[in-house]
Amino acid sequence: MTAPTVTPPVKALYRIPEAMTLLSLSRSVLYEQIRVGRLRTVRQGRTRLVPATAITAYVTLLEQEAQKGGTR
């Protein structure tokens, strides 16, 4: 069974509140994922932005972890 493909988001960069909405995560959980290195961000001046590629990679990571958990 192949993993479902992730449709890439429309924009190249998302502000934190937009990423929270896209990923259905609270602000604290999103920042924790950033802190531990599971979700990549970039800085533009003082603004932290989440690249669309990082969102896609994060969703893929979650899918892979879910598959590993289901094959026990």
PDB file of N, CA and C in Angstrom, residues 1-62:
ATOM      1  N   MET A   1       0.847  -1.168   0.000  1.00  0.00           N
ATOM      2  CA  MET A   1       0.000   0.000   0.000  1.00  0.00           C
ATOM      3  C   MET A   1       0.901   1.243   0.000  1.00  0.00           C
ATOM      4  N   THR A   2       0.682   2.140  -0.922  1.00  0.00           N
ATOM      5  CA  THR A   2       1.487   3.356  -0.962  1.00  0.00           C
ATOM      6  C   THR A   2       0.841   4.442  -0.117  1.00  0.00           C
ATOM      7  N   ALA A   3       1.711   5.274   0.427  1.00  0.00           N
ATOM      8  CA  ALA A   3       1.217   6.381   1.249  1.00  0.00           C
ATOM      9  C   ALA A   3       0.517   7.401   0.359  1.00  0.00           C
ATOM     10  N   PRO A   4      -0.528   8.008   0.849  1.00  0.00           N
ATOM     11  CA  PRO A   4      -1.209   9.030   0.045  1.00  0.00           C
ATOM     12  C   PRO A   4      -0.275  10.214  -0.186  1.00  0.00           C
ATOM     13  N   THR A   5      -0.383  10.806  -1.357  1.00  0.00           N
ATOM     14  CA  THR A   5       0.466  11.957  -1.643  1.00  0.00           C
ATOM     15  C   THR A   5      -0.096  13.186  -0.953  1.00  0.00           C
ATOM     16  N   VAL A   6       0.797  14.033  -0.550  1.00  0.00           N
ATOM     17  CA  VAL A   6       0.414  15.265   0.135  1.00  0.00           C
ATOM     18  C   VAL A   6       0.344  16.371  -0.906  1.00  0.00           C
ATOM     19  N   THR A   7      -0.790  17.031  -0.991  1.00  0.00           N
ATOM     20  CA  THR A   7      -0.935  18.152  -1.911  1.00  0.00           C
ATOM     21  C   THR A   7      -0.181  19.340  -1.331  1.00  0.00           C
ATOM     22  N   PRO A   8       0.777  19.878  -2.102  1.00  0.00           N
ATOM     23  CA  PRO A   8       1.546  20.996  -1.558  1.00  0.00           C
ATOM     24  C   PRO A   8       0.667  22.225  -1.336  1.00  0.00           C
ATOM     25  N   PRO A   9       0.947  22.961  -0.275  1.00  0.00           N
ATOM     26  CA  PRO A   9       0.195  24.182  -0.024  1.00  0.00           C
ATOM     27  C   PRO A   9       0.374  25.193  -1.159  1.00  0.00           C
ATOM     28  N   VAL A  10      -0.484  26.197  -1.211  1.00  0.00           N
ATOM     29  CA  VAL A  10      -0.497  27.155  -2.313  1.00  0.00           C
ATOM     30  C   VAL A  10       0.599  28.206  -2.190  1.00  0.00           C
ATOM     31  N   LYS A  11       0.830  28.715  -0.994  1.00  0.00           N
ATOM     32  CA  LYS A  11       1.824  29.759  -0.788  1.00  0.00           C
ATOM     33  C   LYS A  11       3.198  29.136  -0.532  1.00  0.00           C
ATOM     34  N   ALA A  12       4.254  29.928  -0.702  1.00  0.00           N
ATOM     35  CA  ALA A  12       5.609  29.441  -0.440  1.00  0.00           C
ATOM     36  C   ALA A  12       5.965  29.537   1.037  1.00  0.00           C
ATOM     37  N   LEU A  13       5.481  30.578   1.707  1.00  0.00           N
ATOM     38  CA  LEU A  13       5.799  30.793   3.117  1.00  0.00           C
ATOM     39  C   LEU A  13       4.526  31.129   3.888  1.00  0.00           C
ATOM     40  N   TYR A  14       4.440  30.593   5.104  1.00  0.00           N
ATOM     41  CA  TYR A  14       3.267  30.825   5.944  1.00  0.00           C
ATOM     42  C   TYR A  14       3.684  31.428   7.269  1.00  0.00           C
ATOM     43  N   ARG A  15       2.905  32.385   7.750  1.00  0.00           N
ATOM     44  CA  ARG A  15       3.108  32.915   9.097  1.00  0.00           C
ATOM     45  C   ARG A  15       2.667  31.851  10.090  1.00  0.00           C
ATOM     46  N   ILE A  16       3.100  31.996  11.320  1.00  0.00           N
ATOM     47  CA  ILE A  16       2.806  31.000  12.359  1.00  0.00           C
ATOM     48  C   ILE A  16       1.301  30.735  12.504  1.00  0.00           C
ATOM     49  N   PRO A  17       0.451  31.762  12.587  1.00  0.00           N
ATOM     50  CA  PRO A  17      -0.996  31.467  12.710  1.00  0.00           C
ATOM     51  C   PRO A  17      -1.550  30.682  11.511  1.00  0.00           C
ATOM     52  N   GLU A  18      -1.040  30.946  10.314  1.00  0.00           N
ATOM     53  CA  GLU A  18      -1.490  30.197   9.135  1.00  0.00           C
ATOM     54  C   GLU A  18      -1.040  28.740   9.229  1.00  0.00           C
ATOM     55  N   ALA A  19       0.201  28.522   9.664  1.00  0.00           N
ATOM     56  CA  ALA A  19       0.706  27.156   9.817  1.00  0.00           C
ATOM     57  C   ALA A  19      -0.087  26.404  10.886  1.00  0.00           C
ATOM     58  N   MET A  20      -0.453  27.108  11.960  1.00  0.00           N
ATOM     59  CA  MET A  20      -1.269  26.499  13.003  1.00  0.00           C
ATOM     60  C   MET A  20      -2.583  25.986  12.415  1.00  0.00           C
ATOM     61  N   THR A  21      -3.207  26.797  11.580  1.00  0.00           N
ATOM     62  CA  THR A  21      -4.475  26.418  10.954  1.00  0.00           C
ATOM     63  C   THR A  21      -4.283  25.239  10.003  1.00  0.00           C
ATOM     64  N   LEU A  22      -3.265  25.324   9.147  1.00  0.00           N
ATOM     65  CA  LEU A  22      -3.025  24.261   8.171  1.00  0.00           C
ATOM     66  C   LEU A  22      -2.759  22.912   8.834  1.00  0.00           C
ATOM     67  N   LEU A  23      -2.019  22.939   9.940  1.00  0.00           N
ATOM     68  CA  LEU A  23      -1.628  21.698  10.597  1.00  0.00           C
ATOM     69  C   LEU A  23      -2.555  21.307  11.743  1.00  0.00           C
ATOM     70  N   SER A  24      -3.531  22.145  12.049  1.00  0.00           N
ATOM     71  CA  SER A  24      -4.466  21.905  13.154  1.00  0.00           C
ATOM     72  C   SER A  24      -3.720  21.693  14.472  1.00  0.00           C
ATOM     73  N   LEU A  25      -2.765  22.572  14.727  1.00  0.00           N
ATOM     74  CA  LEU A  25      -1.974  22.513  15.953  1.00  0.00           C
ATOM     75  C   LEU A  25      -2.155  23.790  16.746  1.00  0.00           C
ATOM     76  N   SER A  26      -2.053  23.677  18.060  1.00  0.00           N
ATOM     77  CA  SER A  26      -2.083  24.872  18.895  1.00  0.00           C
ATOM     78  C   SER A  26      -0.748  25.595  18.756  1.00  0.00           C
ATOM     79  N   ARG A  27      -0.720  26.836  19.189  1.00  0.00           N
ATOM     80  CA  ARG A  27       0.507  27.632  19.116  1.00  0.00           C
ATOM     81  C   ARG A  27       1.640  26.969  19.895  1.00  0.00           C
ATOM     82  N   SER A  28       1.340  26.495  21.099  1.00  0.00           N
ATOM     83  CA  SER A  28       2.390  25.890  21.929  1.00  0.00           C
ATOM     84  C   SER A  28       2.928  24.596  21.314  1.00  0.00           C
ATOM     85  N   VAL A  29       2.059  23.782  20.755  1.00  0.00           N
ATOM     86  CA  VAL A  29       2.501  22.536  20.119  1.00  0.00           C
ATOM     87  C   VAL A  29       3.328  22.850  18.875  1.00  0.00           C
ATOM     88  N   LEU A  30       2.901  23.831  18.092  1.00  0.00           N
ATOM     89  CA  LEU A  30       3.645  24.203  16.889  1.00  0.00           C
ATOM     90  C   LEU A  30       5.056  24.667  17.258  1.00  0.00           C
ATOM     91  N   TYR A  31       5.164  25.538  18.252  1.00  0.00           N
ATOM     92  CA  TYR A  31       6.485  26.012  18.669  1.00  0.00           C
ATOM     93  C   TYR A  31       7.334  24.887  19.260  1.00  0.00           C
ATOM     94  N   GLU A  32       6.711  23.923  19.917  1.00  0.00           N
ATOM     95  CA  GLU A  32       7.457  22.771  20.431  1.00  0.00           C
ATOM     96  C   GLU A  32       8.021  21.944  19.276  1.00  0.00           C
ATOM     97  N   GLN A  33       7.236  21.744  18.235  1.00  0.00           N
ATOM     98  CA  GLN A  33       7.704  21.001  17.066  1.00  0.00           C
ATOM     99  C   GLN A  33       8.863  21.734  16.387  1.00  0.00           C
ATOM    100  N   ILE A  34       8.789  23.053  16.354  1.00  0.00           N
ATOM    101  CA  ILE A  34       9.885  23.860  15.806  1.00  0.00           C
ATOM    102  C   ILE A  34      11.119  23.699  16.696  1.00  0.00           C
ATOM    103  N   ARG A  35      10.922  23.805  18.011  1.00  0.00           N
ATOM    104  CA  ARG A  35      12.039  23.746  18.955  1.00  0.00           C
ATOM    105  C   ARG A  35      12.811  22.432  18.868  1.00  0.00           C
ATOM    106  N   VAL A  36      12.093  21.325  18.723  1.00  0.00           N
ATOM    107  CA  VAL A  36      12.758  20.020  18.679  1.00  0.00           C
ATOM    108  C   VAL A  36      13.235  19.647  17.276  1.00  0.00           C
ATOM    109  N   GLY A  37      12.983  20.512  16.299  1.00  0.00           N
ATOM    110  CA  GLY A  37      13.510  20.291  14.953  1.00  0.00           C
ATOM    111  C   GLY A  37      12.639  19.472  14.029  1.00  0.00           C
ATOM    112  N   ARG A  38      11.395  19.236  14.413  1.00  0.00           N
ATOM    113  CA  ARG A  38      10.495  18.461  13.546  1.00  0.00           C
ATOM    114  C   ARG A  38       9.814  19.321  12.485  1.00  0.00           C
ATOM    115  N   LEU A  39       9.786  20.628  12.694  1.00  0.00           N
ATOM    116  CA  LEU A  39       9.178  21.556  11.741  1.00  0.00           C
ATOM    117  C   LEU A  39      10.158  22.698  11.514  1.00  0.00           C
ATOM    118  N   ARG A  40      10.584  22.843  10.274  1.00  0.00           N
ATOM    119  CA  ARG A  40      11.565  23.847   9.896  1.00  0.00           C
ATOM    120  C   ARG A  40      10.927  25.210   9.715  1.00  0.00           C
ATOM    121  N   THR A  41      11.654  26.259  10.074  1.00  0.00           N
ATOM    122  CA  THR A  41      11.202  27.623   9.829  1.00  0.00           C
ATOM    123  C   THR A  41      12.356  28.446   9.285  1.00  0.00           C
ATOM    124  N   VAL A  42      12.014  29.618   8.754  1.00  0.00           N
ATOM    125  CA  VAL A  42      13.002  30.588   8.292  1.00  0.00           C
ATOM    126  C   VAL A  42      12.650  31.929   8.920  1.00  0.00           C
ATOM    127  N   ARG A  43      13.617  32.831   8.928  1.00  0.00           N
ATOM    128  CA  ARG A  43      13.382  34.172   9.461  1.00  0.00           C
ATOM    129  C   ARG A  43      13.477  35.182   8.327  1.00  0.00           C
ATOM    130  N   GLN A  44      12.552  36.110   8.302  1.00  0.00           N
ATOM    131  CA  GLN A  44      12.589  37.259   7.403  1.00  0.00           C
ATOM    132  C   GLN A  44      12.498  38.464   8.323  1.00  0.00           C
ATOM    133  N   GLY A  45      13.647  39.065   8.602  1.00  0.00           N
ATOM    134  CA  GLY A  45      13.664  40.123   9.604  1.00  0.00           C
ATOM    135  C   GLY A  45      13.311  39.532  10.953  1.00  0.00           C
ATOM    136  N   ARG A  46      12.288  40.077  11.600  1.00  0.00           N
ATOM    137  CA  ARG A  46      11.856  39.567  12.903  1.00  0.00           C
ATOM    138  C   ARG A  46      10.736  38.537  12.790  1.00  0.00           C
ATOM    139  N   THR A  47      10.293  38.269  11.578  1.00  0.00           N
ATOM    140  CA  THR A  47       9.164  37.366  11.375  1.00  0.00           C
ATOM    141  C   THR A  47       9.638  35.939  11.141  1.00  0.00           C
ATOM    142  N   ARG A  48       9.059  35.015  11.883  1.00  0.00           N
ATOM    143  CA  ARG A  48       9.338  33.586  11.670  1.00  0.00           C
ATOM    144  C   ARG A  48       8.295  33.061  10.692  1.00  0.00           C
ATOM    145  N   LEU A  49       8.756  32.391   9.645  1.00  0.00           N
ATOM    146  CA  LEU A  49       7.872  31.862   8.613  1.00  0.00           C
ATOM    147  C   LEU A  49       8.115  30.369   8.441  1.00  0.00           C
ATOM    148  N   VAL A  50       7.071  29.655   8.087  1.00  0.00           N
ATOM    149  CA  VAL A  50       7.164  28.219   7.846  1.00  0.00           C
ATOM    150  C   VAL A  50       7.063  27.992   6.338  1.00  0.00           C
ATOM    151  N   PRO A  51       8.134  27.469   5.719  1.00  0.00           N
ATOM    152  CA  PRO A  51       8.060  27.189   4.280  1.00  0.00           C
ATOM    153  C   PRO A  51       7.027  26.101   3.977  1.00  0.00           C
ATOM    154  N   ALA A  52       6.399  26.210   2.830  1.00  0.00           N
ATOM    155  CA  ALA A  52       5.427  25.202   2.403  1.00  0.00           C
ATOM    156  C   ALA A  52       6.081  23.828   2.346  1.00  0.00           C
ATOM    157  N   THR A  53       7.346  23.779   1.931  1.00  0.00           N
ATOM    158  CA  THR A  53       8.050  22.494   1.866  1.00  0.00           C
ATOM    159  C   THR A  53       8.217  21.885   3.260  1.00  0.00           C
ATOM    160  N   ALA A  54       8.370  22.727   4.277  1.00  0.00           N
ATOM    161  CA  ALA A  54       8.501  22.233   5.650  1.00  0.00           C
ATOM    162  C   ALA A  54       7.178  21.658   6.143  1.00  0.00           C
ATOM    163  N   ILE A  55       6.079  22.277   5.748  1.00  0.00           N
ATOM    164  CA  ILE A  55       4.758  21.758   6.125  1.00  0.00           C
ATOM    165  C   ILE A  55       4.540  20.394   5.489  1.00  0.00           C
ATOM    166  N   THR A  56       4.867  20.281   4.219  1.00  0.00           N
ATOM    167  CA  THR A  56       4.728  19.005   3.517  1.00  0.00           C
ATOM    168  C   THR A  56       5.618  17.940   4.150  1.00  0.00           C
ATOM    169  N   ALA A  57       6.850  18.300   4.471  1.00  0.00           N
ATOM    170  CA  ALA A  57       7.781  17.353   5.097  1.00  0.00           C
ATOM    171  C   ALA A  57       7.273  16.915   6.465  1.00  0.00           C
ATOM    172  N   TYR A  58       6.693  17.825   7.227  1.00  0.00           N
ATOM    173  CA  TYR A  58       6.162  17.500   8.543  1.00  0.00           C
ATOM    174  C   TYR A  58       4.993  16.520   8.438  1.00  0.00           C
ATOM    175  N   VAL A  59       4.100  16.754   7.495  1.00  0.00           N
ATOM    176  CA  VAL A  59       2.961  15.841   7.294  1.00  0.00           C
ATOM    177  C   VAL A  59       3.470  14.459   6.879  1.00  0.00           C
ATOM    178  N   THR A  60       4.458  14.422   6.007  1.00  0.00           N
ATOM    179  CA  THR A  60       5.049  13.156   5.573  1.00  0.00           C
ATOM    180  C   THR A  60       5.670  12.426   6.762  1.00  0.00           C
ATOM    181  N   LEU A  61       6.372  13.157   7.628  1.00  0.00           N
ATOM    182  CA  LEU A  61       6.964  12.582   8.832  1.00  0.00           C
ATOM    183  C   LEU A  61       5.884  11.962   9.718  1.00  0.00           C
ATOM    184  N   LEU A  62       4.778  12.671   9.906  1.00  0.00           N
ATOM    185  CA  LEU A  62       3.679  12.144  10.725  1.00  0.00           C
ATOM    186  C   LEU A  62       3.094  10.874  10.115  1.00  0.00           C
TER     187      LEU A  62
END
